[in-house]
XYZ file of C-alpha atoms in Angstrom:
377
model
C -11.288 20.876 2.688
C -9.785 22.662 -0.268
C -7.784 20.595 -2.717
C -4.910 23.026 -2.300
C -4.788 23.052 1.516
C -1.801 20.985 2.682
C -2.526 18.510 -0.084
C -0.118 15.599 -0.499
C -0.865 13.594 -3.661
C 1.261 10.723 -2.346
C -1.335 10.178 0.366
C -4.204 9.650 -2.089
C -4.810 6.029 -3.015
C -8.443 6.126 -4.123
C -10.873 8.783 -5.358
C -14.492 7.932 -4.540
C -17.136 9.296 -6.895
C -20.783 10.068 -6.296
C -23.091 9.136 -9.184
C -26.122 11.434 -9.584
C -24.977 14.965 -10.337
C -21.315 13.982 -10.265
C -20.499 11.084 -12.580
C -23.587 11.880 -14.659
C -26.165 14.665 -14.756
C -29.432 12.827 -14.146
C -30.817 10.828 -11.195
C -30.528 7.154 -12.128
C -33.511 5.863 -10.129
C -35.804 8.342 -11.864
C -34.953 7.019 -15.311
C -37.982 5.747 -17.260
C -35.902 2.876 -18.639
C -33.214 0.521 -17.357
C -30.610 2.544 -19.199
C -28.240 4.480 -16.989
C -27.581 8.172 -17.572
C -24.640 8.927 -19.829
C -21.466 9.587 -17.802
C -19.850 12.971 -18.179
C -16.859 12.637 -20.566
C -14.767 14.903 -18.347
C -15.388 12.657 -15.332
C -14.370 9.506 -17.233
C -11.284 11.271 -18.545
C -10.350 12.285 -15.000
C -10.811 8.706 -13.751
C -8.573 7.407 -16.549
C -5.938 10.070 -15.858
C -5.888 9.112 -12.181
C -5.618 5.405 -13.041
C -2.594 6.151 -15.234
C -0.954 7.586 -12.114
C -1.837 4.616 -9.938
C -4.841 6.169 -8.189
C -7.876 3.917 -7.853
C -11.492 4.993 -8.272
C -14.580 3.769 -6.446
C -18.235 4.742 -6.049
C -20.237 5.895 -3.023
C -23.815 6.692 -3.970
C -26.921 7.047 -1.822
C -29.298 5.330 -4.203
C -31.089 2.057 -4.829
C -28.703 -0.944 -4.909
C -30.265 -1.907 -8.238
C -28.331 0.976 -9.805
C -25.123 -0.988 -9.234
C -26.690 -4.010 -10.946
C -27.489 -1.828 -13.929
C -23.942 -0.490 -13.897
C -22.643 -4.074 -14.157
C -24.352 -4.222 -17.547
C -22.103 -1.408 -18.792
C -18.641 -3.009 -18.438
C -16.760 -0.161 -20.111
C -17.871 2.063 -17.205
C -18.069 -0.500 -14.399
C -14.489 -1.721 -14.901
C -13.171 1.677 -13.896
C -14.370 1.253 -10.299
C -13.232 -0.973 -7.446
C -15.281 -1.900 -4.365
C -18.277 0.314 -5.297
C -20.941 1.066 -2.685
C -24.488 1.914 -3.805
C -27.078 1.893 -0.998
C -29.085 4.206 1.231
C -26.457 4.170 3.971
C -24.519 7.309 4.960
C -21.635 8.252 2.722
C -19.225 8.018 5.652
C -20.168 4.367 6.150
C -19.707 3.665 2.436
C -16.218 5.165 2.600
C -15.334 2.987 5.570
C -16.431 -0.109 3.647
C -14.495 0.904 0.548
C -11.331 1.413 2.588
C -11.795 -1.962 4.264
C -12.406 -3.779 0.982
C -9.342 -2.198 -0.615
C -7.172 -2.692 2.455
C -6.219 0.974 2.718
C -6.633 3.652 5.375
C -9.760 5.796 5.271
C -7.628 8.930 5.131
C -6.204 7.712 1.804
C -9.604 8.398 0.204
C -10.868 11.528 -1.536
C -14.623 12.001 -2.061
C -15.977 13.848 -5.092
C -19.644 14.752 -4.552
C -21.883 17.539 -5.839
C -23.932 17.641 -2.616
C -22.705 20.042 0.097
C -24.746 18.014 2.606
C -22.994 14.733 1.746
C -19.584 16.399 1.845
C -20.392 17.915 5.241
C -21.528 14.541 6.615
C -18.237 12.960 5.616
C -16.192 15.893 6.925
C -17.970 15.646 10.283
C -17.583 11.876 10.759
C -14.347 11.306 8.811
C -12.417 14.558 9.252
C -9.249 13.128 7.673
C -11.007 12.473 4.363
C -10.711 15.264 1.802
C -13.994 16.129 0.071
C -14.280 17.927 -3.262
C -17.026 19.284 -5.471
C -16.930 18.175 -9.130
C -15.588 21.581 -10.158
C -12.510 20.920 -7.973
C -11.445 17.880 -10.019
C -9.179 19.833 -12.426
C -7.242 21.149 -9.420
C -6.976 17.593 -8.107
C -5.489 16.421 -11.394
C -3.130 19.389 -11.494
C -1.733 18.386 -8.090
C -0.398 15.185 -9.661
C 1.307 16.920 -12.579
C 5.075 16.580 -12.710
C 5.207 13.694 -10.226
C 7.109 10.566 -11.174
C 4.934 7.666 -12.306
C 6.463 4.242 -11.745
C 5.726 1.055 -13.647
C 4.107 -0.231 -10.456
C 1.784 2.788 -10.408
C 0.625 2.148 -13.949
C -0.195 -1.450 -13.019
C -1.916 -0.665 -9.710
C -5.517 -0.629 -10.930
C -5.071 -3.929 -12.767
C -3.499 -5.508 -9.689
C -6.364 -4.396 -7.485
C -8.776 -5.964 -9.963
C -6.754 -9.163 -9.649
C -7.077 -8.791 -5.898
C -10.868 -8.730 -6.246
C -10.644 -12.064 -8.068
C -8.312 -13.397 -5.388
C -10.692 -12.340 -2.619
C -13.687 -13.873 -4.387
C -11.825 -17.171 -4.764
C -10.960 -17.062 -1.077
C -14.612 -16.661 -0.160
C -15.529 -19.672 -2.296
C -12.642 -21.839 -1.098
C -13.860 -24.798 0.963
C -10.798 -25.230 3.178
C -9.153 -23.182 5.908
C -7.432 -19.838 5.442
C -4.008 -21.487 5.615
C -5.058 -24.092 3.046
C -6.197 -21.319 0.730
C -2.884 -19.491 1.113
C -1.011 -22.707 0.307
C -3.220 -23.228 -2.744
C -2.358 -19.690 -3.923
C 1.265 -20.850 -4.408
C 2.788 -17.592 -3.164
C 6.470 -16.956 -3.886
C 8.610 -14.151 -2.487
C 11.991 -13.191 -3.924
C 14.393 -10.880 -2.071
C 17.443 -9.071 -3.404
C 19.385 -5.834 -3.653
C 17.344 -3.306 -5.634
C 18.212 -2.789 -9.259
C 18.317 0.738 -10.694
C 14.841 0.411 -12.205
C 13.394 -0.733 -8.854
C 14.559 2.302 -6.877
C 11.605 4.527 -7.901
C 9.197 1.881 -6.591
C 11.124 1.685 -3.300
C 10.842 5.467 -2.957
C 7.129 5.202 -3.720
C 6.660 2.627 -0.960
C 8.420 4.947 1.477
C 6.039 7.745 0.536
C 2.746 5.856 0.260
C 2.808 3.109 2.883
C 1.674 3.715 6.452
C 0.327 0.470 7.932
C 3.500 -1.469 7.229
C 6.085 1.294 7.493
C 8.607 1.152 10.321
C 9.925 4.685 10.425
C 8.347 7.028 7.877
C 11.742 7.841 6.364
C 11.085 10.313 3.551
C 11.779 9.365 -0.073
C 14.442 12.085 -0.382
C 16.232 10.850 2.732
C 15.920 7.261 1.564
C 17.434 8.137 -1.811
C 20.315 9.946 -0.088
C 21.100 7.117 2.306
C 20.722 4.393 -0.323
C 23.377 6.104 -2.424
C 25.829 6.439 0.479
C 28.633 4.038 1.303
C 27.795 1.101 3.518
C 24.102 0.959 2.629
C 22.080 -1.449 0.504
C 18.477 -1.072 -0.600
C 16.633 -4.399 -0.703
C 13.329 -5.097 -2.431
C 10.864 -7.973 -2.288
C 8.681 -9.158 -5.165
C 5.761 -11.571 -4.806
C 3.747 -13.709 -7.211
C 1.000 -16.294 -6.849
C -1.263 -18.353 -9.090
C -3.341 -15.248 -9.847
C -0.458 -13.122 -11.108
C 2.396 -10.822 -10.169
C 1.999 -8.552 -7.145
C 5.066 -6.625 -8.296
C 7.518 -5.111 -5.823
C 5.732 -5.161 -2.497
C 8.525 -4.367 -0.045
C 11.612 -2.223 0.440
C 14.225 -2.156 3.185
C 17.245 0.076 3.628
C 20.124 -1.794 5.282
C 23.096 -0.104 6.944
C 25.896 -2.668 6.776
C 28.682 -0.221 7.644
C 31.832 -2.195 8.418
C 33.859 -1.697 11.547
C 36.899 0.530 11.515
C 39.159 -2.547 11.514
C 37.605 -3.691 8.224
C 35.790 -6.664 9.711
C 32.177 -7.679 9.211
C 29.609 -5.325 10.772
C 28.567 -6.244 14.296
C 24.989 -5.364 13.390
C 22.763 -4.830 10.399
C 20.633 -1.742 10.993
C 17.402 -1.123 9.051
C 16.400 2.573 9.066
C 13.331 1.747 6.951
C 11.195 -1.339 6.375
C 8.112 -0.682 4.233
C 5.602 -2.989 2.566
C 2.501 -2.519 0.471
C -0.804 -2.817 2.289
C -1.945 -5.126 -0.552
C -0.028 -8.001 1.045
C -1.216 -7.446 4.612
C -2.358 -10.661 6.262
C -0.435 -12.977 3.924
C 2.831 -13.316 5.792
C 4.880 -11.397 3.218
C 6.050 -8.755 5.704
C 7.240 -11.420 8.130
C 8.922 -13.426 5.373
C 10.786 -10.358 4.075
C 11.940 -9.363 7.564
C 13.026 -12.883 8.487
C 14.996 -13.321 5.251
C 16.831 -10.059 5.917
C 17.729 -11.369 9.367
C 19.049 -14.578 7.832
C 21.123 -12.660 5.287
C 22.542 -10.499 8.069
C 23.702 -13.570 9.972
C 25.136 -15.111 6.805
C 27.126 -11.886 6.333
C 28.619 -12.255 9.818
C 26.457 -9.800 11.746
C 25.655 -10.630 15.348
C 22.714 -8.292 15.883
C 19.784 -7.026 13.816
C 18.206 -3.617 14.423
C 15.191 -1.779 13.022
C 14.298 1.884 13.459
C 10.691 2.257 14.610
C 8.660 5.445 14.785
C 5.319 4.456 16.313
C 2.236 6.011 14.709
C -1.504 5.450 14.879
C -1.281 3.679 11.511
C 1.617 1.253 11.915
C 0.384 -0.942 14.771
C 0.628 -3.962 12.449
C 4.320 -3.266 11.880
C 4.947 -2.864 15.609
C 3.304 -6.229 16.309
C 5.405 -7.872 13.580
C 8.669 -6.534 15.002
C 7.754 -7.742 18.468
C 6.807 -11.186 17.153
C 10.227 -11.289 15.442
C 11.878 -10.896 18.840
C 13.021 -7.297 18.461
C 12.991 -5.220 21.628
C 13.872 -1.628 22.386
C 17.532 -1.132 23.059
C 19.252 1.840 24.629
C 22.607 0.766 23.222
C 23.796 2.906 20.334
C 26.746 1.943 18.238
C 29.452 4.550 17.830
C 29.433 5.707 14.179
C 32.529 4.465 12.389
C 32.063 6.350 9.125
C 30.175 9.301 7.615
C 27.599 6.804 6.327
C 26.989 5.448 9.812
C 26.672 8.990 11.126
C 24.076 9.693 8.421
C 22.032 6.699 9.485
C 22.165 7.758 13.128
C 21.002 11.235 12.157
C 18.074 9.677 10.235
C 16.658 8.338 13.507
C 14.206 11.022 14.585
C 13.682 12.111 18.167
C 10.337 10.294 18.279
C 11.845 7.017 17.025
C 13.367 4.057 18.813
C 15.845 1.393 17.768
C 14.677 -2.193 18.279
C 17.196 -5.008 18.215
C 17.757 -8.712 18.735
C 20.638 -11.131 18.636
C 21.184 -13.243 15.544
C 22.549 -16.136 17.558
C 20.419 -19.224 18.030
C 17.205 -19.990 16.176
C 15.638 -17.349 13.967
C 11.910 -17.224 13.193
C 10.842 -19.049 10.058
C 8.724 -17.743 7.213
C 5.056 -18.795 6.986
C 4.770 -22.328 5.620
C 2.582 -21.223 2.707
C 5.220 -18.844 1.327
C 8.212 -19.969 -0.708
C 11.061 -17.520 -0.151
C 14.198 -17.285 -2.277
C 16.965 -14.833 -3.019
C 16.836 -13.079 -6.369
C 20.410 -14.136 -7.018
C 19.293 -17.784 -6.811
C 16.244 -17.384 -9.056
C 18.274 -15.535 -11.718
C 21.144 -18.040 -11.701
């Protein structure tokens, strides 16, 4: 696949590099010494440029596993790569393992490999993965030029390295999964987005797929967030290992009734969370806190726009577990803002809703949830 064919840089989360003939010129296993070949300066510069834009790098090399051990002895090179795979297995299998280890979709990977055979193998078995020859890398970098880089993007590689530490600690932990999560001392804070958080919310709308309710575009999100009757909420999480940063965004339509009273329902045209927090209860905690805030504001019903996709099964399960069910009832728009929200619901989307009366689901016991207003008081 050409780098210029229907290429969306927002969909790229990790570039996977071959070693022999790609990262360096020689064949590592044929070296007469334990020294690795010298990496190509242009390749290292490209990896650093991608990292500055929040794009991870990994390795998929069909070679002896001992090459990875030798790479560990060169920390200034090794630290550039996450979840590297060096073995005699097929490249397609290595890409699957990298995606699993990083917690991202396989189609968020790009493979750079000098071998037409290896690229063809990946294209045949993983047709959604873009493959490039080394000479295509400048075009790849050019595709990112002019795109906004958020503070979260610049920190992404470091946070994934922290995640490797977190995962290693989890594997060594003697207790249960829940006991480990409690030990992590995870804290989630929720609040209306500040001006400097809006770019990250737009980024989540563009880049998340597994935990994205509707696929609302960043441009549409920006437009709705600026309209009357809407609030953009964000969620930030920390634990004993460090700061996850802003991991969630939700657009809330709180349009008041024509009589000036409290809204009968809070509608959420978009709920999106980073895949980095999948499996830790953060998505549920964010959703449940929004439901609580809606009830505190006087709303009687909570609604979420859902556009089912192959990728967002996890989000669909979460919404069902939260008690939201498809509803055919549609509120009559009472303002231009409400009309805009209704228009944002695509033909292939549904509105799920539930009453806010009675008991609401509680956040996972290992997560401490607070409102930003409380933590900043």
